[in-house]
Amino acid sequence: MKNWEGLAQNDALWSILTDKKLRGEKWDKSQFFNSGKQEVENILAYLKEQQVQPVDFELVMDFGCGAGRISRALSQHFNKVVGVDASPTMITLAEKENEEFADKVSFKLNQVEDLGQFPDNSFSMTFTVITLQHIPSAQSVGFITEFIRLIKPGGLAVFQIPTKDVRKFSLMQRIRTFLRIRERLALIGIGKGFNMDMHSVSEGGVKQLVKKAGGEIKLAVNTNQTEPDYNGDVKFLKDDEAASGYLSRLFVVTKS
């Protein structure tokens, strides 16, 4: 939580979409929010193409909502949207930018390692992208379990997470990569303990916890969402393709 509050205070939009050309508060807000619209439309179109749909379109959660980029996009498809984030600065920014969507979109601060403020079986869909990858794996496992608890029977839990580090780096290459990441963060004034770490949960681990939580994986597809300069232009990759350094997987889970 400290990491993301620090990142949010330094360069909120860039900390969400780390396109290196736009660091230093260079994101145009309309461009930033339009990227969320395109990302959501691409993912929902893919689900429809695969004939996987939630039981209804009443209520959706955007977990790790940040400034509301995905939340407002989801409001074009669902009756109500709840954006959830651990950063007070992000929630404040999301609310500030939300006037046009206030009748359909609301935001909640969540700084604990569960989603206990929300009741069982209450959401048509829980949705999160480019968030779990920056949360320690043990916490991600807990949140994935919560996503399944929260969806109503026939609802969907849609979540993206890296499942494997596929980098083949020597020790020296890993050190150089670490230093480049630290240098990148320093360029936006971050050097006081705020890190943008990458975490993964194995494919087997995801399958095991989904089954234990009473869910069923309907789809699992590789994406480009772990690319260092990912800007919201989601791509669905072949099974033998991986994004730069990590195998990013988009899972779609339902429960009976």
PDB file of C-alpha atoms in Angstrom:
ATOM      1  CA  MET A   1       0.000   0.000   0.000  1.00  0.00           C
ATOM      2  CA  LYS A   2       2.855   2.385   0.805  1.00  0.00           C
ATOM      3  CA  ASN A   3       4.340   1.708  -2.640  1.00  0.00           C
ATOM      4  CA  TRP A   4       1.171   2.597  -4.523  1.00  0.00           C
ATOM      5  CA  GLU A   5       0.395   5.654  -2.466  1.00  0.00           C
ATOM      6  CA  GLY A   6       3.911   6.925  -3.174  1.00  0.00           C
ATOM      7  CA  LEU A   7       3.604   6.177  -6.881  1.00  0.00           C
ATOM      8  CA  ALA A   8       0.177   7.822  -7.005  1.00  0.00           C
ATOM      9  CA  GLN A   9       1.456  10.994  -5.388  1.00  0.00           C
ATOM     10  CA  ASN A  10       4.403  11.280  -7.808  1.00  0.00           C
ATOM     11  CA  ASP A  11       2.860  10.495 -11.206  1.00  0.00           C
ATOM     12  CA  ALA A  12      -0.523   8.817 -10.856  1.00  0.00           C
ATOM     13  CA  LEU A  13      -1.424   8.147 -14.495  1.00  0.00           C
ATOM     14  CA  TRP A  14       2.042   6.944 -15.480  1.00  0.00           C
ATOM     15  CA  SER A  15       2.165   4.573 -12.498  1.00  0.00           C
ATOM     16  CA  ILE A  16      -0.906   2.860 -14.016  1.00  0.00           C
ATOM     17  CA  LEU A  17       0.218   2.790 -17.669  1.00  0.00           C
ATOM     18  CA  THR A  18       4.022   2.968 -17.819  1.00  0.00           C
ATOM     19  CA  ASP A  19       4.532   4.035 -21.412  1.00  0.00           C
ATOM     20  CA  LYS A  20       8.049   5.495 -21.183  1.00  0.00           C
ATOM     21  CA  LYS A  21       7.189   8.270 -23.669  1.00  0.00           C
ATOM     22  CA  LEU A  22       4.570   9.609 -21.261  1.00  0.00           C
ATOM     23  CA  ARG A  23       6.334   9.571 -17.897  1.00  0.00           C
ATOM     24  CA  GLY A  24       6.614  12.816 -16.001  1.00  0.00           C
ATOM     25  CA  GLU A  25       2.856  13.607 -16.014  1.00  0.00           C
ATOM     26  CA  LYS A  26       2.684  13.614 -19.832  1.00  0.00           C
ATOM     27  CA  TRP A  27      -0.442  11.469 -20.176  1.00  0.00           C
ATOM     28  CA  ASP A  28      -3.300  13.344 -21.839  1.00  0.00           C
ATOM     29  CA  LYS A  29      -6.352  12.555 -19.704  1.00  0.00           C
ATOM     30  CA  SER A  30      -8.683  11.896 -22.612  1.00  0.00           C
ATOM     31  CA  GLN A  31      -6.116   9.570 -24.174  1.00  0.00           C
ATOM     32  CA  PHE A  32      -5.627   7.846 -20.824  1.00  0.00           C
ATOM     33  CA  PHE A  33      -9.333   7.191 -20.263  1.00  0.00           C
ATOM     34  CA  ASN A  34      -9.916   6.210 -23.889  1.00  0.00           C
ATOM     35  CA  SER A  35      -7.272   3.510 -23.454  1.00  0.00           C
ATOM     36  CA  GLY A  36      -9.454   1.991 -20.729  1.00  0.00           C
ATOM     37  CA  LYS A  37     -12.485   2.035 -22.981  1.00  0.00           C
ATOM     38  CA  GLN A  38     -10.604   0.206 -25.734  1.00  0.00           C
ATOM     39  CA  GLU A  39      -9.096  -2.298 -23.310  1.00  0.00           C
ATOM     40  CA  VAL A  40     -12.469  -3.193 -21.792  1.00  0.00           C
ATOM     41  CA  GLU A  41     -14.173  -3.415 -25.176  1.00  0.00           C
ATOM     42  CA  ASN A  42     -11.443  -5.706 -26.494  1.00  0.00           C
ATOM     43  CA  ILE A  43     -11.652  -8.030 -23.500  1.00  0.00           C
ATOM     44  CA  LEU A  44     -15.455  -8.163 -23.413  1.00  0.00           C
ATOM     45  CA  ALA A  45     -15.558  -8.749 -27.166  1.00  0.00           C
ATOM     46  CA  TYR A  46     -13.114 -11.623 -26.731  1.00  0.00           C
ATOM     47  CA  LEU A  47     -15.314 -13.158 -24.024  1.00  0.00           C
ATOM     48  CA  LYS A  48     -18.377 -12.847 -26.241  1.00  0.00           C
ATOM     49  CA  GLU A  49     -16.488 -14.421 -29.129  1.00  0.00           C
ATOM     50  CA  GLN A  50     -15.590 -17.323 -26.835  1.00  0.00           C
ATOM     51  CA  GLN A  51     -19.255 -17.546 -25.750  1.00  0.00           C
ATOM     52  CA  VAL A  52     -18.469 -16.748 -22.110  1.00  0.00           C
ATOM     53  CA  GLN A  53     -20.794 -14.160 -20.553  1.00  0.00           C
ATOM     54  CA  PRO A  54     -21.867 -13.273 -16.992  1.00  0.00           C
ATOM     55  CA  VAL A  55     -25.337 -14.224 -15.843  1.00  0.00           C
ATOM     56  CA  ASP A  56     -26.343 -10.536 -15.975  1.00  0.00           C
ATOM     57  CA  PHE A  57     -24.853  -7.047 -16.242  1.00  0.00           C
ATOM     58  CA  GLU A  58     -26.089  -5.543 -12.978  1.00  0.00           C
ATOM     59  CA  LEU A  59     -22.967  -4.884 -10.878  1.00  0.00           C
ATOM     60  CA  VAL A  60     -19.233  -5.135 -11.603  1.00  0.00           C
ATOM     61  CA  MET A  61     -16.157  -4.540  -9.449  1.00  0.00           C
ATOM     62  CA  ASP A  62     -13.022  -2.900 -10.874  1.00  0.00           C
ATOM     63  CA  PHE A  63     -10.292  -4.067  -8.474  1.00  0.00           C
ATOM     64  CA  GLY A  64      -7.217  -1.829  -8.422  1.00  0.00           C
ATOM     65  CA  CYS A  65      -9.248   0.919 -10.059  1.00  0.00           C
ATOM     66  CA  GLY A  66      -6.594   3.624  -9.774  1.00  0.00           C
ATOM     67  CA  ALA A  67      -7.929   6.816 -11.368  1.00  0.00           C
ATOM     68  CA  GLY A  68     -11.034   5.047 -12.695  1.00  0.00           C
ATOM     69  CA  ARG A  69      -9.729   4.309 -16.190  1.00  0.00           C
ATOM     70  CA  ILE A  70     -11.372   0.876 -16.334  1.00  0.00           C
ATOM     71  CA  SER A  71     -14.304   1.756 -14.061  1.00  0.00           C
ATOM     72  CA  ARG A  72     -15.795   4.343 -16.380  1.00  0.00           C
ATOM     73  CA  ALA A  73     -15.285   2.007 -19.351  1.00  0.00           C
ATOM     74  CA  LEU A  74     -17.140  -0.810 -17.565  1.00  0.00           C
ATOM     75  CA  SER A  75     -20.049   1.588 -16.913  1.00  0.00           C
ATOM     76  CA  GLN A  76     -20.836   1.428 -20.641  1.00  0.00           C
ATOM     77  CA  HIS A  77     -21.639  -2.279 -20.225  1.00  0.00           C
ATOM     78  CA  PHE A  78     -22.904  -2.690 -16.635  1.00  0.00           C
ATOM     79  CA  ASN A  79     -25.656  -0.915 -14.697  1.00  0.00           C
ATOM     80  CA  LYS A  80     -23.409  -0.179 -11.695  1.00  0.00           C
ATOM     81  CA  VAL A  81     -19.639  -0.181 -11.157  1.00  0.00           C
ATOM     82  CA  VAL A  82     -17.680  -0.182  -7.901  1.00  0.00           C
ATOM     83  CA  GLY A  83     -14.001   0.757  -8.200  1.00  0.00           C
ATOM     84  CA  VAL A  84     -11.750  -0.460  -5.378  1.00  0.00           C
ATOM     85  CA  ASP A  85      -8.211   0.697  -4.598  1.00  0.00           C
ATOM     86  CA  ALA A  86      -5.719   0.739  -1.714  1.00  0.00           C
ATOM     87  CA  SER A  87      -4.443   4.267  -2.441  1.00  0.00           C
ATOM     88  CA  PRO A  88      -6.350   7.235  -0.956  1.00  0.00           C
ATOM     89  CA  THR A  89      -4.736   9.498  -3.556  1.00  0.00           C
ATOM     90  CA  MET A  90      -6.018   7.296  -6.391  1.00  0.00           C
ATOM     91  CA  ILE A  91      -9.533   7.189  -4.925  1.00  0.00           C
ATOM     92  CA  THR A  92      -9.555  10.980  -4.586  1.00  0.00           C
ATOM     93  CA  LEU A  93      -8.391  11.372  -8.193  1.00  0.00           C
ATOM     94  CA  ALA A  94     -10.959   8.850  -9.438  1.00  0.00           C
ATOM     95  CA  GLU A  95     -13.774  10.683  -7.671  1.00  0.00           C
ATOM     96  CA  LYS A  96     -12.568  14.019  -9.026  1.00  0.00           C
ATOM     97  CA  GLU A  97     -12.671  12.698 -12.593  1.00  0.00           C
ATOM     98  CA  ASN A  98     -15.976  10.864 -12.118  1.00  0.00           C
ATOM     99  CA  GLU A  99     -18.590  13.646 -12.241  1.00  0.00           C
ATOM    100  CA  GLU A 100     -19.985  12.555 -15.599  1.00  0.00           C
ATOM    101  CA  PHE A 101     -20.327   8.950 -14.413  1.00  0.00           C
ATOM    102  CA  ALA A 102     -21.373   9.474 -10.785  1.00  0.00           C
ATOM    103  CA  ASP A 103     -24.828   7.967 -11.279  1.00  0.00           C
ATOM    104  CA  LYS A 104     -23.296   4.614 -12.250  1.00  0.00           C
ATOM    105  CA  VAL A 105     -19.779   4.533 -10.797  1.00  0.00           C
ATOM    106  CA  SER A 106     -18.648   4.740  -7.166  1.00  0.00           C
ATOM    107  CA  PHE A 107     -15.286   4.171  -5.485  1.00  0.00           C
ATOM    108  CA  LYS A 108     -14.243   2.422  -2.273  1.00  0.00           C
ATOM    109  CA  LEU A 109     -10.953   2.503  -0.391  1.00  0.00           C
ATOM    110  CA  ASN A 110      -9.745  -0.968   0.638  1.00  0.00           C
ATOM    111  CA  GLN A 111      -6.490  -1.199   2.607  1.00  0.00           C
ATOM    112  CA  VAL A 112      -6.890  -4.704   4.039  1.00  0.00           C
ATOM    113  CA  GLU A 113      -5.979  -8.042   2.494  1.00  0.00           C
ATOM    114  CA  ASP A 114      -9.549  -9.119   1.824  1.00  0.00           C
ATOM    115  CA  LEU A 115     -12.762  -7.675   0.394  1.00  0.00           C
ATOM    116  CA  GLY A 116     -14.866  -8.294   3.483  1.00  0.00           C
ATOM    117  CA  GLN A 117     -16.702  -4.983   3.112  1.00  0.00           C
ATOM    118  CA  PHE A 118     -18.651  -6.621   0.252  1.00  0.00           C
ATOM    119  CA  PRO A 119     -21.161  -9.488   0.703  1.00  0.00           C
ATOM    120  CA  ASP A 120     -21.068 -12.936  -0.902  1.00  0.00           C
ATOM    121  CA  ASN A 121     -22.658 -13.475  -4.320  1.00  0.00           C
ATOM    122  CA  SER A 122     -23.202  -9.750  -4.937  1.00  0.00           C
ATOM    123  CA  PHE A 123     -21.386  -9.049  -8.220  1.00  0.00           C
ATOM    124  CA  SER A 124     -22.152 -10.023 -11.792  1.00  0.00           C
ATOM    125  CA  MET A 125     -18.421  -9.730 -12.502  1.00  0.00           C
ATOM    126  CA  THR A 126     -15.196  -8.965 -10.685  1.00  0.00           C
ATOM    127  CA  PHE A 127     -12.558  -7.539 -13.021  1.00  0.00           C
ATOM    128  CA  THR A 128      -8.890  -6.679 -12.621  1.00  0.00           C
ATOM    129  CA  VAL A 129      -5.973  -6.161 -14.995  1.00  0.00           C
ATOM    130  CA  ILE A 130      -2.373  -4.949 -14.435  1.00  0.00           C
ATOM    131  CA  THR A 131      -2.950  -4.958 -10.670  1.00  0.00           C
ATOM    132  CA  LEU A 132      -2.316  -8.407  -9.200  1.00  0.00           C
ATOM    133  CA  GLN A 133       1.082  -8.452 -10.881  1.00  0.00           C
ATOM    134  CA  HIS A 134       2.218  -5.721  -8.489  1.00  0.00           C
ATOM    135  CA  ILE A 135       0.788  -7.323  -5.339  1.00  0.00           C
ATOM    136  CA  PRO A 136       2.801  -9.905  -3.352  1.00  0.00           C
ATOM    137  CA  SER A 137       1.781 -13.389  -4.439  1.00  0.00           C
ATOM    138  CA  ALA A 138       0.353 -14.458  -1.071  1.00  0.00           C
ATOM    139  CA  GLN A 139      -1.998 -11.473  -1.120  1.00  0.00           C
ATOM    140  CA  SER A 140      -2.984 -12.077  -4.762  1.00  0.00           C
ATOM    141  CA  VAL A 141      -4.023 -15.632  -3.882  1.00  0.00           C
ATOM    142  CA  GLY A 142      -6.301 -14.258  -1.179  1.00  0.00           C
ATOM    143  CA  PHE A 143      -7.841 -11.677  -3.486  1.00  0.00           C
ATOM    144  CA  ILE A 144      -8.509 -14.233  -6.240  1.00  0.00           C
ATOM    145  CA  THR A 145     -10.372 -16.328  -3.674  1.00  0.00           C
ATOM    146  CA  GLU A 146     -12.343 -13.220  -2.732  1.00  0.00           C
ATOM    147  CA  PHE A 147     -13.229 -12.494  -6.360  1.00  0.00           C
ATOM    148  CA  ILE A 148     -14.869 -15.903  -6.586  1.00  0.00           C
ATOM    149  CA  ARG A 149     -16.676 -15.448  -3.272  1.00  0.00           C
ATOM    150  CA  LEU A 150     -18.121 -12.167  -4.464  1.00  0.00           C
ATOM    151  CA  ILE A 151     -19.549 -13.268  -7.817  1.00  0.00           C
ATOM    152  CA  LYS A 152     -23.091 -14.585  -7.894  1.00  0.00           C
ATOM    153  CA  PRO A 153     -23.725 -18.050  -9.375  1.00  0.00           C
ATOM    154  CA  GLY A 154     -23.183 -17.703 -13.104  1.00  0.00           C
ATOM    155  CA  GLY A 155     -21.122 -14.553 -12.624  1.00  0.00           C
ATOM    156  CA  LEU A 156     -17.548 -14.145 -13.833  1.00  0.00           C
ATOM    157  CA  ALA A 157     -14.249 -13.379 -12.148  1.00  0.00           C
ATOM    158  CA  VAL A 158     -11.915 -11.933 -14.787  1.00  0.00           C
ATOM    159  CA  PHE A 159      -8.346 -11.411 -13.624  1.00  0.00           C
ATOM    160  CA  GLN A 160      -4.925 -11.020 -15.241  1.00  0.00           C
ATOM    161  CA  ILE A 161      -1.776 -12.209 -13.494  1.00  0.00           C
ATOM    162  CA  PRO A 162       1.724 -13.366 -14.495  1.00  0.00           C
ATOM    163  CA  THR A 163       2.121 -17.117 -14.026  1.00  0.00           C
ATOM    164  CA  LYS A 164       5.791 -17.499 -14.893  1.00  0.00           C
ATOM    165  CA  ASP A 165       9.032 -15.549 -15.081  1.00  0.00           C
ATOM    166  CA  VAL A 166      10.417 -16.605 -18.465  1.00  0.00           C
ATOM    167  CA  ARG A 167      13.462 -14.376 -18.447  1.00  0.00           C
ATOM    168  CA  LYS A 168      16.724 -16.209 -19.085  1.00  0.00           C
ATOM    169  CA  PHE A 169      19.035 -13.704 -17.476  1.00  0.00           C
ATOM    170  CA  SER A 170      22.459 -14.152 -16.015  1.00  0.00           C
ATOM    171  CA  LEU A 171      23.060 -12.675 -12.567  1.00  0.00           C
ATOM    172  CA  MET A 172      24.704  -9.628 -14.127  1.00  0.00           C
ATOM    173  CA  GLN A 173      21.747  -9.105 -16.503  1.00  0.00           C
ATOM    174  CA  ARG A 174      19.321  -9.295 -13.576  1.00  0.00           C
ATOM    175  CA  ILE A 175      21.350  -6.681 -11.688  1.00  0.00           C
ATOM    176  CA  ARG A 176      21.359  -4.401 -14.737  1.00  0.00           C
ATOM    177  CA  THR A 177      17.596  -4.863 -15.163  1.00  0.00           C
ATOM    178  CA  PHE A 178      17.049  -3.966 -11.498  1.00  0.00           C
ATOM    179  CA  LEU A 179      19.178  -0.838 -11.885  1.00  0.00           C
ATOM    180  CA  ARG A 180      17.248   0.220 -15.019  1.00  0.00           C
ATOM    181  CA  ILE A 181      13.963  -0.100 -13.122  1.00  0.00           C
ATOM    182  CA  ARG A 182      15.353   1.985 -10.252  1.00  0.00           C
ATOM    183  CA  GLU A 183      16.592   4.590 -12.750  1.00  0.00           C
ATOM    184  CA  ARG A 184      13.152   4.702 -14.438  1.00  0.00           C
ATOM    185  CA  LEU A 185      11.423   5.296 -11.122  1.00  0.00           C
ATOM    186  CA  ALA A 186      13.949   7.959 -10.141  1.00  0.00           C
ATOM    187  CA  LEU A 187      13.025   9.941 -13.255  1.00  0.00           C
ATOM    188  CA  ILE A 188       9.620  10.651 -11.759  1.00  0.00           C
ATOM    189  CA  GLY A 189      11.010  11.478  -8.336  1.00  0.00           C
ATOM    190  CA  ILE A 190      10.749   8.019  -6.815  1.00  0.00           C
ATOM    191  CA  GLY A 191      13.736   6.773  -4.888  1.00  0.00           C
ATOM    192  CA  LYS A 192      12.604   6.591  -1.312  1.00  0.00           C
ATOM    193  CA  GLY A 193      11.465   2.999  -1.039  1.00  0.00           C
ATOM    194  CA  PHE A 194       8.674   3.014  -3.635  1.00  0.00           C
ATOM    195  CA  ASN A 195       9.015   0.026  -5.970  1.00  0.00           C
ATOM    196  CA  MET A 196       7.071  -1.312  -8.927  1.00  0.00           C
ATOM    197  CA  ASP A 197       7.813  -4.989  -8.349  1.00  0.00           C
ATOM    198  CA  MET A 198       6.453  -7.841 -10.455  1.00  0.00           C
ATOM    199  CA  HIS A 199       4.940 -10.908  -8.769  1.00  0.00           C
ATOM    200  CA  SER A 200       3.546 -14.128 -10.203  1.00  0.00           C
ATOM    201  CA  VAL A 201       1.374 -17.077  -9.176  1.00  0.00           C
ATOM    202  CA  SER A 202       1.969 -20.363 -10.992  1.00  0.00           C
ATOM    203  CA  GLU A 203      -0.658 -21.740 -13.362  1.00  0.00           C
ATOM    204  CA  GLY A 204      -0.989 -24.773 -11.112  1.00  0.00           C
ATOM    205  CA  GLY A 205      -1.416 -22.539  -8.097  1.00  0.00           C
ATOM    206  CA  VAL A 206      -4.194 -20.563  -9.794  1.00  0.00           C
ATOM    207  CA  LYS A 207      -6.001 -23.762 -10.812  1.00  0.00           C
ATOM    208  CA  GLN A 208      -5.746 -25.174  -7.306  1.00  0.00           C
ATOM    209  CA  LEU A 209      -7.057 -22.105  -5.514  1.00  0.00           C
ATOM    210  CA  VAL A 210      -9.893 -21.586  -8.038  1.00  0.00           C
ATOM    211  CA  LYS A 211     -11.058 -25.161  -7.484  1.00  0.00           C
ATOM    212  CA  LYS A 212     -10.792 -24.793  -3.700  1.00  0.00           C
ATOM    213  CA  ALA A 213     -12.868 -21.593  -3.836  1.00  0.00           C
ATOM    214  CA  GLY A 214     -15.649 -23.338  -5.766  1.00  0.00           C
ATOM    215  CA  GLY A 215     -14.859 -21.804  -9.138  1.00  0.00           C
ATOM    216  CA  GLU A 216     -14.286 -23.187 -12.604  1.00  0.00           C
ATOM    217  CA  ILE A 217     -11.825 -21.770 -15.135  1.00  0.00           C
ATOM    218  CA  LYS A 218     -13.678 -21.144 -18.386  1.00  0.00           C
ATOM    219  CA  LEU A 219     -10.872 -19.386 -20.257  1.00  0.00           C
ATOM    220  CA  ALA A 220      -7.153 -18.738 -19.850  1.00  0.00           C
ATOM    221  CA  VAL A 221      -5.301 -16.790 -22.525  1.00  0.00           C
ATOM    222  CA  ASN A 222      -1.866 -15.178 -22.786  1.00  0.00           C
ATOM    223  CA  THR A 223      -1.753 -11.376 -23.051  1.00  0.00           C
ATOM    224  CA  ASN A 224       0.820  -8.598 -23.432  1.00  0.00           C
ATOM    225  CA  GLN A 225      -0.149  -6.881 -20.163  1.00  0.00           C
ATOM    226  CA  THR A 226       3.207  -7.401 -18.441  1.00  0.00           C
ATOM    227  CA  GLU A 227       5.081  -5.448 -21.119  1.00  0.00           C
ATOM    228  CA  PRO A 228       7.124  -2.647 -19.454  1.00  0.00           C
ATOM    229  CA  ASP A 229       5.576   0.009 -21.720  1.00  0.00           C
ATOM    230  CA  TYR A 230       2.040  -1.417 -21.750  1.00  0.00           C
ATOM    231  CA  ASN A 231      -0.403   1.375 -22.640  1.00  0.00           C
ATOM    232  CA  GLY A 232      -3.773  -0.380 -22.560  1.00  0.00           C
ATOM    233  CA  ASP A 233      -3.616  -1.863 -26.055  1.00  0.00           C
ATOM    234  CA  VAL A 234      -4.319  -5.446 -24.963  1.00  0.00           C
ATOM    235  CA  LYS A 235      -3.267  -8.261 -27.277  1.00  0.00           C
ATOM    236  CA  PHE A 236      -4.279 -11.911 -27.009  1.00  0.00           C
ATOM    237  CA  LEU A 237      -1.274 -14.104 -27.710  1.00  0.00           C
ATOM    238  CA  LYS A 238      -0.787 -17.681 -28.790  1.00  0.00           C
ATOM    239  CA  ASP A 239      -0.157 -20.350 -26.158  1.00  0.00           C
ATOM    240  CA  ASP A 240       3.554 -20.419 -26.981  1.00  0.00           C
ATOM    241  CA  GLU A 241       3.940 -16.617 -26.874  1.00  0.00           C
ATOM    242  CA  ALA A 242       4.868 -14.625 -23.801  1.00  0.00           C
ATOM    243  CA  ALA A 243       5.099 -10.936 -23.054  1.00  0.00           C
ATOM    244  CA  SER A 244       8.520  -9.463 -22.354  1.00  0.00           C
ATOM    245  CA  GLY A 245       9.985 -11.403 -19.459  1.00  0.00           C
ATOM    246  CA  TYR A 246       6.760 -12.837 -18.036  1.00  0.00           C
ATOM    247  CA  LEU A 247       3.932 -15.126 -19.059  1.00  0.00           C
ATOM    248  CA  SER A 248       0.854 -12.951 -18.535  1.00  0.00           C
ATOM    249  CA  ARG A 249      -2.416 -14.875 -18.325  1.00  0.00           C
ATOM    250  CA  LEU A 250      -5.986 -13.573 -18.376  1.00  0.00           C
ATOM    251  CA  PHE A 251      -8.252 -16.002 -16.478  1.00  0.00           C
ATOM    252  CA  VAL A 252     -12.025 -16.103 -16.672  1.00  0.00           C
ATOM    253  CA  VAL A 253     -13.675 -18.002 -13.829  1.00  0.00           C
ATOM    254  CA  THR A 254     -17.296 -18.783 -13.042  1.00  0.00           C
ATOM    255  CA  LYS A 255     -19.048 -20.623 -10.232  1.00  0.00           C
ATOM    256  CA  SER A 256     -22.246 -22.618 -10.016  1.00  0.00           C
TER     257      SER A 256
END
